[in-house]
Short mmCIF file of C-alpha atoms in Angstrom, two decimals:
data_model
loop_
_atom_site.label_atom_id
_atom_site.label_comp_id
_atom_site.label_asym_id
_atom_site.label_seq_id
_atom_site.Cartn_x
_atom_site.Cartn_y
_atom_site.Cartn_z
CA UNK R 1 72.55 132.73 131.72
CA UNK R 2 73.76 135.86 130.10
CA UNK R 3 70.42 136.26 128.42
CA UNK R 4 68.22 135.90 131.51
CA UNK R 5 70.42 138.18 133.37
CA UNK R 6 69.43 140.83 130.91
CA UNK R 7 66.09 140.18 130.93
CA UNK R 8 65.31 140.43 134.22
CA UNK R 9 68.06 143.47 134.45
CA UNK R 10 65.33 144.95 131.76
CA UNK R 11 62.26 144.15 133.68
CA UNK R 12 62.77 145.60 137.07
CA UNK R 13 65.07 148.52 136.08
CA UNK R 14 63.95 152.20 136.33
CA UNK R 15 62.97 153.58 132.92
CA UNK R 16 65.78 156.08 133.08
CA UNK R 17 66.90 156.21 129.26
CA UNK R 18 70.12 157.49 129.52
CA UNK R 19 71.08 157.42 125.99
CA UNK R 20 68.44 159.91 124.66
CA UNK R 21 68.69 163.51 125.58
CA UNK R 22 66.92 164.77 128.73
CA UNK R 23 64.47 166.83 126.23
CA UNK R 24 63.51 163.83 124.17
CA UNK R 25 62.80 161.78 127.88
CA UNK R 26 60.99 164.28 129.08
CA UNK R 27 58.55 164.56 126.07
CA UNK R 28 58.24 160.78 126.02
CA UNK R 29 57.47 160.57 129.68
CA UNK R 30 54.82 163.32 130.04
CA UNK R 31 52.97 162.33 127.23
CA UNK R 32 52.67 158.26 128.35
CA UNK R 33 51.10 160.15 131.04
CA UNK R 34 47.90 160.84 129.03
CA UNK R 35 44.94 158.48 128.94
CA UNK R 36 45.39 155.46 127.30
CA UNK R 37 49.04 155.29 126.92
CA UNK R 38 52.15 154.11 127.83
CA UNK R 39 56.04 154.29 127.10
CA UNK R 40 55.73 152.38 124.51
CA UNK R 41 52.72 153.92 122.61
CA UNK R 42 54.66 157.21 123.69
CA UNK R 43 58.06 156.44 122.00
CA UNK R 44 56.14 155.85 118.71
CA UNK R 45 54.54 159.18 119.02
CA UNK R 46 57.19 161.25 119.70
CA UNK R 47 59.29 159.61 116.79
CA UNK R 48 56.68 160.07 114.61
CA UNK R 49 56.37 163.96 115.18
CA UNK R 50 60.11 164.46 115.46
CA UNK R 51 60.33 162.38 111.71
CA UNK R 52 57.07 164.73 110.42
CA UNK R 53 58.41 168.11 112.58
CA UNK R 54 56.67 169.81 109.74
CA UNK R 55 53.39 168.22 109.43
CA UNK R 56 52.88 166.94 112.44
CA UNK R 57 54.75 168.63 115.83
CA UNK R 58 54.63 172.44 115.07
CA UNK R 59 50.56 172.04 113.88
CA UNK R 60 49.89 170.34 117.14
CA UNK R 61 52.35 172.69 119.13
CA UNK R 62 50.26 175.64 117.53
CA UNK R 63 47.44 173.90 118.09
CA UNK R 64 47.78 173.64 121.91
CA UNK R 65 49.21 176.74 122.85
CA UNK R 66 45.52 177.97 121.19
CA UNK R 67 43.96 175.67 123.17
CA UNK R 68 45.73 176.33 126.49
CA UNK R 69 45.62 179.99 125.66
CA UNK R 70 41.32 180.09 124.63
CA UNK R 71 39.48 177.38 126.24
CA UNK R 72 37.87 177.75 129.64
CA UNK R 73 35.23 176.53 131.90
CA UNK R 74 31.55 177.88 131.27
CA UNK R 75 30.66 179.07 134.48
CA UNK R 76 26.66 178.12 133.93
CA UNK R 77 26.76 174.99 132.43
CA UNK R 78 30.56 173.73 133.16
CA UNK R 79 30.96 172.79 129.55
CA UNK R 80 34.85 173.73 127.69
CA UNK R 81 35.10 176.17 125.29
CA UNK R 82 36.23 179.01 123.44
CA UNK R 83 33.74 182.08 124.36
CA UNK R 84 33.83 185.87 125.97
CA UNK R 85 31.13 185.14 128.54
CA UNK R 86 29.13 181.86 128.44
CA UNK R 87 29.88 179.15 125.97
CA UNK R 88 28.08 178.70 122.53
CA UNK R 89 25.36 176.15 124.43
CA UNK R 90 24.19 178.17 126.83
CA UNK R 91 23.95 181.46 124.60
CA UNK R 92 21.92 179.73 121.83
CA UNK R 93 18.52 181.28 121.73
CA UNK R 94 17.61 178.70 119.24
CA UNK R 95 18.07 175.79 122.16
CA UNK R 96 15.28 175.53 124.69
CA UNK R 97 15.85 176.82 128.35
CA UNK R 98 12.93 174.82 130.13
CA UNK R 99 15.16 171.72 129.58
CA UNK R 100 18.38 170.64 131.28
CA UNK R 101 20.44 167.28 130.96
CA UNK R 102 22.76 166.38 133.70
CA UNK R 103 26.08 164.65 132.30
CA UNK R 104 29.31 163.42 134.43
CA UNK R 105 31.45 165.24 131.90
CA UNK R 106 32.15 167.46 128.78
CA UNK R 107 32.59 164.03 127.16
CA UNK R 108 29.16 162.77 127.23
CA UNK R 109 27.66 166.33 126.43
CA UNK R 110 29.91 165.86 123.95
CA UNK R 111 28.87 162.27 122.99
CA UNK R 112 25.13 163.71 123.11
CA UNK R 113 25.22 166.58 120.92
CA UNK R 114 27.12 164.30 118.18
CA UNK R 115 23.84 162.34 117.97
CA UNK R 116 21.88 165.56 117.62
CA UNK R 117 19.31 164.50 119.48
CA UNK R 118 18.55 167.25 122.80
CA UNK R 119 18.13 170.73 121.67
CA UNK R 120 18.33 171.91 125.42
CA UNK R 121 20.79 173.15 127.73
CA UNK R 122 23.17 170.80 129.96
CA UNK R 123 24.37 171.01 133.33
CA UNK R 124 27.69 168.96 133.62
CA UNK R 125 28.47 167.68 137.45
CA UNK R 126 32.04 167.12 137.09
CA UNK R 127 31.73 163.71 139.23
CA UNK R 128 29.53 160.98 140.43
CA UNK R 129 28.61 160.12 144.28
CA UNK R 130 31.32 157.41 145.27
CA UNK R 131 31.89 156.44 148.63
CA UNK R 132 34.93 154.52 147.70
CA UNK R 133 36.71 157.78 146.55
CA UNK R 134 34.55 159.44 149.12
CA UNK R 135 32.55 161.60 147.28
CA UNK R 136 29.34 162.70 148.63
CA UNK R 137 26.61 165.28 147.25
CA UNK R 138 29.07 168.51 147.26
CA UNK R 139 30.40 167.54 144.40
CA UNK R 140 27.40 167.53 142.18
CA UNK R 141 26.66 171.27 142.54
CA UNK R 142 23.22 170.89 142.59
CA UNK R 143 22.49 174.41 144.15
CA UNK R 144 23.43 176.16 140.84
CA UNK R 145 21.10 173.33 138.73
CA UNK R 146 18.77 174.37 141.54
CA UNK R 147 19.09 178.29 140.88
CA UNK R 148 18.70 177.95 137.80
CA UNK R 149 15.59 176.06 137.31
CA UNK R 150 14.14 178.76 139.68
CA UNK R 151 15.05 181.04 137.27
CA UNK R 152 14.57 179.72 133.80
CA UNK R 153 11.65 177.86 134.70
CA UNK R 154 12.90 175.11 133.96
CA UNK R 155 10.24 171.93 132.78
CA UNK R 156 12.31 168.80 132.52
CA UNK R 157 15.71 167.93 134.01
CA UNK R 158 16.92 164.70 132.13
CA UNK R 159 19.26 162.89 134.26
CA UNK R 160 22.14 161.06 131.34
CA UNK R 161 24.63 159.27 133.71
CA UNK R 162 26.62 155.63 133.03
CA UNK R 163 24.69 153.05 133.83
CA UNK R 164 27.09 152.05 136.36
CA UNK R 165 26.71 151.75 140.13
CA UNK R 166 28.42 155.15 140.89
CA UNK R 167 25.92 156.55 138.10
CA UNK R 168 22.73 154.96 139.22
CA UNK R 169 23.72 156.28 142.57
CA UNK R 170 24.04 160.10 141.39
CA UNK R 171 20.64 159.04 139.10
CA UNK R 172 18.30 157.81 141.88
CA UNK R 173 20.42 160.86 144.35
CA UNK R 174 19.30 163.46 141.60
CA UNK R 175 15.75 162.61 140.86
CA UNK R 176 15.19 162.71 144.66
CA UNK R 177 16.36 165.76 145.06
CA UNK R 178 14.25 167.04 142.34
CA UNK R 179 10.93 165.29 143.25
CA UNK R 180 11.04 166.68 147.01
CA UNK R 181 11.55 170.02 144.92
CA UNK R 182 8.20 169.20 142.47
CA UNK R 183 10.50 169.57 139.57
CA UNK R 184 10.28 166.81 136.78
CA UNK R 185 13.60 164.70 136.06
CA UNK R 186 13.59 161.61 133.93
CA UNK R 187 16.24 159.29 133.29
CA UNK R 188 17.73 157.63 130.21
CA UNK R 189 16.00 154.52 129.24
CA UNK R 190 17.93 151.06 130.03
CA UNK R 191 17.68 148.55 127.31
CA UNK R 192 19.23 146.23 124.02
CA UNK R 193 21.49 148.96 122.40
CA UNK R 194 21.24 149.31 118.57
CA UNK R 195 22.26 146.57 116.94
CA UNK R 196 22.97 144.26 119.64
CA UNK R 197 21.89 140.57 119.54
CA UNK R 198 20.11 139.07 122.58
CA UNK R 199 22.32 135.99 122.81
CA UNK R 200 25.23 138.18 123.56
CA UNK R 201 23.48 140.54 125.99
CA UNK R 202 24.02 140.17 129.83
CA UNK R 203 21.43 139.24 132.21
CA UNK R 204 21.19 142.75 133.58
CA UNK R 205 20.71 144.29 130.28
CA UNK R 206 17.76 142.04 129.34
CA UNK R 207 16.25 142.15 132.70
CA UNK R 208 15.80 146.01 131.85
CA UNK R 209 14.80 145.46 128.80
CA UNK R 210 11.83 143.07 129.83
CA UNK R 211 10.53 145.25 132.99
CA UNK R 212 10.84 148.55 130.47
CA UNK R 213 9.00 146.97 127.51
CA UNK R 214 6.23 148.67 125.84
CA UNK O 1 12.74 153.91 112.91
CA UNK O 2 14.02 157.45 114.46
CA UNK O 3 16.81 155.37 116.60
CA UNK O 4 17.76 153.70 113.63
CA UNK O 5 17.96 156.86 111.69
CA UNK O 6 20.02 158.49 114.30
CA UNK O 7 22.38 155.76 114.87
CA UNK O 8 22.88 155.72 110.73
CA UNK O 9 23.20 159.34 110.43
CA UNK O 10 25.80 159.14 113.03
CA UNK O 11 27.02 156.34 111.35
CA UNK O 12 28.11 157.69 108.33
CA UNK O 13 28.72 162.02 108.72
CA UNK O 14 31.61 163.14 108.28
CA UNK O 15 33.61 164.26 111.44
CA UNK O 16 32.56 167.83 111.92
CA UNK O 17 31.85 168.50 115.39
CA UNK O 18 29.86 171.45 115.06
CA UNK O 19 28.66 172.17 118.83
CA UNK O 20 32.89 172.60 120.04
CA UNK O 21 35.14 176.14 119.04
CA UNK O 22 37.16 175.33 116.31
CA UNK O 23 40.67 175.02 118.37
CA UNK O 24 39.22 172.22 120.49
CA UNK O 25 38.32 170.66 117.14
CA UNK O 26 41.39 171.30 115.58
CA UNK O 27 43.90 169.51 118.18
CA UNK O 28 41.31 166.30 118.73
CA UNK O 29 41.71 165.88 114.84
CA UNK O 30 45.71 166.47 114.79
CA UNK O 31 45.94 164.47 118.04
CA UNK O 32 43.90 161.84 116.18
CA UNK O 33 46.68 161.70 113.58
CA UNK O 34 49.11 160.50 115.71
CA UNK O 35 49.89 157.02 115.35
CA UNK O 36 47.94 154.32 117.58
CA UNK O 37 45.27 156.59 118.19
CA UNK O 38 42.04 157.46 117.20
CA UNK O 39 39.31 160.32 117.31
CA UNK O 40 38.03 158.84 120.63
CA UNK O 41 41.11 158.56 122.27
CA UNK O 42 42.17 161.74 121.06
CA UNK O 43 38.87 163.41 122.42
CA UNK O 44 39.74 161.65 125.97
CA UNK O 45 43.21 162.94 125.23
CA UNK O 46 42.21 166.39 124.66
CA UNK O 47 39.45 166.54 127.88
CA UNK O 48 42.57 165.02 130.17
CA UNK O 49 44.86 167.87 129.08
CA UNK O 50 41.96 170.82 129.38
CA UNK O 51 40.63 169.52 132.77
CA UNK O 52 44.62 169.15 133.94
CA UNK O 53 45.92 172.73 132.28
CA UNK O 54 48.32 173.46 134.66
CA UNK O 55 49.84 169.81 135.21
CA UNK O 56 49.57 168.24 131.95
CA UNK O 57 48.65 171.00 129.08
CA UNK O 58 51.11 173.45 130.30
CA UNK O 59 54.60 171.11 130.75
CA UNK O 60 53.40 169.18 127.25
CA UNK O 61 53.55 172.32 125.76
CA UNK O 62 57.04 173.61 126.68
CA UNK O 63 58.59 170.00 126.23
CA UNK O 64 57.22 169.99 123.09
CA UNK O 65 58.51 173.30 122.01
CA UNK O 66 61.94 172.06 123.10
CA UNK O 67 62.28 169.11 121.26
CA UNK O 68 60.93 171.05 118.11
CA UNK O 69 63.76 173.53 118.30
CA UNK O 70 67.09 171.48 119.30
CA UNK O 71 66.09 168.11 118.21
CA UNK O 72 68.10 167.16 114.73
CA UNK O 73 69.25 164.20 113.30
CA UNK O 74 72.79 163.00 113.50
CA UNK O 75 74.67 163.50 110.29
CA UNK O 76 77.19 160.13 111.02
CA UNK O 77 74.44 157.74 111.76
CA UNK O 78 71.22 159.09 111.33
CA UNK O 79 70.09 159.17 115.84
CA UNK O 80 67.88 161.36 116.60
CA UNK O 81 68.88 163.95 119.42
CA UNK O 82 69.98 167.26 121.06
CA UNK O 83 73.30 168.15 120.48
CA UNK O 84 75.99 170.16 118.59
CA UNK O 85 77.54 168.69 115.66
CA UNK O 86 77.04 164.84 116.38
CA UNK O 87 74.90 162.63 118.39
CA UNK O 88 75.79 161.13 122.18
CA UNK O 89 76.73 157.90 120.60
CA UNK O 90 79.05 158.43 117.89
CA UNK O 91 80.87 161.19 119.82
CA UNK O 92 80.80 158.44 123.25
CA UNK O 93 84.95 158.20 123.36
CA UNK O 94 84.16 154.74 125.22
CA UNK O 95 82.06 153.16 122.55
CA UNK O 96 83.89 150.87 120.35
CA UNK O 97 84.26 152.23 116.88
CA UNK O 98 84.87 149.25 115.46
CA UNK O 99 81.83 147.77 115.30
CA UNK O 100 78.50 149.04 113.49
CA UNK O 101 75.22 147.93 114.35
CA UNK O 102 72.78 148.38 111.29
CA UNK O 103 69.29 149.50 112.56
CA UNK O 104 65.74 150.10 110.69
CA UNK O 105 64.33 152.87 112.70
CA UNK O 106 65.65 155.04 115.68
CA UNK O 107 63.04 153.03 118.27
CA UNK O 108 65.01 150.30 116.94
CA UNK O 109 68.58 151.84 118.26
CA UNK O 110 66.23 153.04 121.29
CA UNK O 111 65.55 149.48 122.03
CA UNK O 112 68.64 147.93 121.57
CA UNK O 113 70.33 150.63 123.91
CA UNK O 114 67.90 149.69 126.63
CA UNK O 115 69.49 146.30 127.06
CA UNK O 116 72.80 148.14 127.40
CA UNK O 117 73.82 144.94 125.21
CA UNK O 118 76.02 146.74 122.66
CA UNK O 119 78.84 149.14 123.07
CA UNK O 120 80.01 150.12 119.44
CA UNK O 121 78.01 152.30 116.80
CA UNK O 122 74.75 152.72 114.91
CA UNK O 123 74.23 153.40 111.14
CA UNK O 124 70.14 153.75 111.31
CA UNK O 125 69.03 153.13 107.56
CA UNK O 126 65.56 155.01 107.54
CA UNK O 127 64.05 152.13 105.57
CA UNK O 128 63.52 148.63 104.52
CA UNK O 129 63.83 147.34 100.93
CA UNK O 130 60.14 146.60 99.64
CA UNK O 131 59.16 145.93 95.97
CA UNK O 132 55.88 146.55 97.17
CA UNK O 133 56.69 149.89 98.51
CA UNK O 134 59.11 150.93 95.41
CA UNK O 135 62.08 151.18 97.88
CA UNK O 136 65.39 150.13 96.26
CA UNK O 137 69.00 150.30 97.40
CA UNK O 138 69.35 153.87 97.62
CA UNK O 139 67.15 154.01 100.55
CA UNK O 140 69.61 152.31 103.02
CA UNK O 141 72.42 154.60 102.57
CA UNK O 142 75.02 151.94 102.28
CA UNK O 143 77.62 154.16 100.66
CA UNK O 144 77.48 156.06 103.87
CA UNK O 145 78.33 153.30 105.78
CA UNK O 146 81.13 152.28 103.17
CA UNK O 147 82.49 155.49 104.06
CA UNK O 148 82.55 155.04 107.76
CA UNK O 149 83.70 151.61 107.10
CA UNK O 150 86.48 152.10 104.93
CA UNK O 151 87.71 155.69 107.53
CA UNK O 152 87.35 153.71 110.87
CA UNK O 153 88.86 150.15 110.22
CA UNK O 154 85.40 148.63 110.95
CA UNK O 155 85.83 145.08 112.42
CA UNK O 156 82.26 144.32 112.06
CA UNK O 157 78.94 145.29 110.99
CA UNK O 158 76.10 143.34 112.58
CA UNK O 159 73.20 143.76 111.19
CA UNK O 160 69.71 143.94 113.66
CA UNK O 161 66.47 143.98 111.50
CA UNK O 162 63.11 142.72 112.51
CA UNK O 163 62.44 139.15 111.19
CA UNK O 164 60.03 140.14 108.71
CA UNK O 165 60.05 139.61 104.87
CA UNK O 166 61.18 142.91 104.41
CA UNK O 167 63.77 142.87 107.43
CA UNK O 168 65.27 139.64 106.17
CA UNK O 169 65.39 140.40 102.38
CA UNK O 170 67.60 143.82 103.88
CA UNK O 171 69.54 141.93 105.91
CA UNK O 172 70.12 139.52 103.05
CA UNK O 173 71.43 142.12 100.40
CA UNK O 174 73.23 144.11 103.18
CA UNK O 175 75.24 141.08 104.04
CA UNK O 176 75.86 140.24 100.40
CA UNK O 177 76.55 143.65 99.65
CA UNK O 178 79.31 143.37 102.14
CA UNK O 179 80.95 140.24 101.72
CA UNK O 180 81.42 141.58 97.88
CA UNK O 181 83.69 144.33 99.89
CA UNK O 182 85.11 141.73 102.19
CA UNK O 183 83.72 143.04 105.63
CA UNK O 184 82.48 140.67 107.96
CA UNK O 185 78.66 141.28 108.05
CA UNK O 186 77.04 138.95 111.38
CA UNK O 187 73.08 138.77 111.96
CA UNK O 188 70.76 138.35 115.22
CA UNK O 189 69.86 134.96 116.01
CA UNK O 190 66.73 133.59 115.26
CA UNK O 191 64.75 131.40 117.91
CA UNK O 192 62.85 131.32 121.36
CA UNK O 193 62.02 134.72 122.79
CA UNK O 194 62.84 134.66 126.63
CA UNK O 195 60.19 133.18 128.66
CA UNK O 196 58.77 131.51 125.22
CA UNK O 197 56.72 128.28 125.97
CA UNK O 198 57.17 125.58 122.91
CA UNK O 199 53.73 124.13 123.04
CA UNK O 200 52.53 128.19 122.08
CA UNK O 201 55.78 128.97 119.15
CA UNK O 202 55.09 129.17 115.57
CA UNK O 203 56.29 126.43 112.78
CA UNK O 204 58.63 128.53 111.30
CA UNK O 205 60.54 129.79 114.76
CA UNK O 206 60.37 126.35 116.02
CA UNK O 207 62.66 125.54 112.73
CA UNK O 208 64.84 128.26 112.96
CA UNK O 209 65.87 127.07 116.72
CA UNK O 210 66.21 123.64 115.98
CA UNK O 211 68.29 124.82 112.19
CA UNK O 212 70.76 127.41 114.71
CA UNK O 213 70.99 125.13 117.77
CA UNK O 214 73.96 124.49 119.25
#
């Protein structure tokens, strides 16, 4: 009885740890706050850089103060950086200007210029259309893409959103906007991804791939 | 033949993220280091804290800096905590000093204070015995404990290590070491977790419960 009493005493109880200093608690609590983990994941973490204080919590506490100190917004593209005026994307003369991906965030520009595959400039919109969450076309900032293919000249606007239903919403919202405009936008291709196996693919996956063949 | 180049290429460079400042780079690689995470998680990590400065980077930061200048380790037992000359626990008056649970690891003592199921004091070890690892008898600091043993009257020790091969050959020594000295020396029970179906246990936990049942 004893043991069941304690176990559900465990499960429902606040996670105020009263036996660890308020510092320690703190620490552990704001950082199961970031993505991905919890209290658990946290606890191991902070033990970790409290055992390696050394090697592993005054790097990283150097490390971020840079970081919160340096990195800001760009205010043409909305990529995060470390720059004086624009970031290092948008003042590359060696990237073409006549061509503009849209991502949702810095992590798929990020994810993109990993592969090394676009040599142009970005525009990142910060969010999709959702009417769930209730966001509608504000949110896209589409008047500064807009401006600014008025003034590069821009050729090509490549639209690189999820395919998910919020991002084939934004998609199909975007290249509207830009064909009542006369400017070009294309969209990622929808297909088998490198190295998958058809018998494993879902039904939507191979329906694109059929209707896109060529 | 060019996706299959790319997606090789990506497949095997080395981690240097050219196209981000060098402090962005910097933290997603030491936040990578952590344990239980990854460069992806850390690059998710890294985006949440930017895009939340204020609410996440900022607070992080000066927790962080706190527990890097007051947190020490507690010369009786080996806690980790702030305070002056000893830890919370071996300076509780209320505790029972009579009585010494032996732990592996600080998220070990953590744990075990979470179930509020023990009231006396810890002797954290810092280490299993492994003849893999090289680690002998000197790691566990026994004489330590001796020590406290031999100044407090200690009634007894109970020993709490995880029911590994390494926990158990520990746990075997320690309590050998101490019946040589004549100090009772108790361990956890083996057998059915809480809320542990039958049909779903392991051979060798189904053996232990039906060798300790009573």
């Amino acid at each position: 009885m004893l043991c069941w009493y304690m176990y559900l005493k465990n499960f429902f109880q606040e996670n105020g740890e009263k036996f660890m200093g308020p510092d320690i608690e703190t620490l552990i609590q704001k950082i199961s706050r970031l993505p991905g983990l919890g209290p658990r994941s946290a606890r191991r973490i902070v033990i970790h850089m409290i055992r390696n204080r050394e090697i592993s919590l005054e790097p990283l506490l150097l490390s971020m103060s840079r970081v919160f100190e340096n990195v800001k917004t760009c205010p043409i593209c909305g990529n995060i950086d470390v720059f004086e005026d624009i970031c290092s994307i948008c003042s590359d003369r060696t990237r073409r200007n006549d061509l503009i991906c849209v991502v949702e965030s810095v992590s798929d520009l990020w994810a993109i210029e990993r592969t090394s595959c676009f040599c142009g400039q970005y525009h990142v919109l910060g969010g999709l259309l959702s009417s769930i969450e209730g966001k509608g076309p504000e949110v896209l900032m589409l008047d500064k893409l807009i401006h600014r293919c008025n003034t590069n000249g821009v050729a090509e606007i490549i639209v690189a959103l999820s395919a998910t239903v919020e991002g084939q919403t934004t998609d199909h919202y975007i290249k509207n906007f830009f064909a009542q405009r006369e400017i070009k936008a294309t969209s990622l291709a929808h297909g088998i991804p490198i190295g998958g196996e058809l018998d494993y693919l879902d039904d939507g996956t191979l329906f694109a791939a059929f209707s896109a063949r060529g």
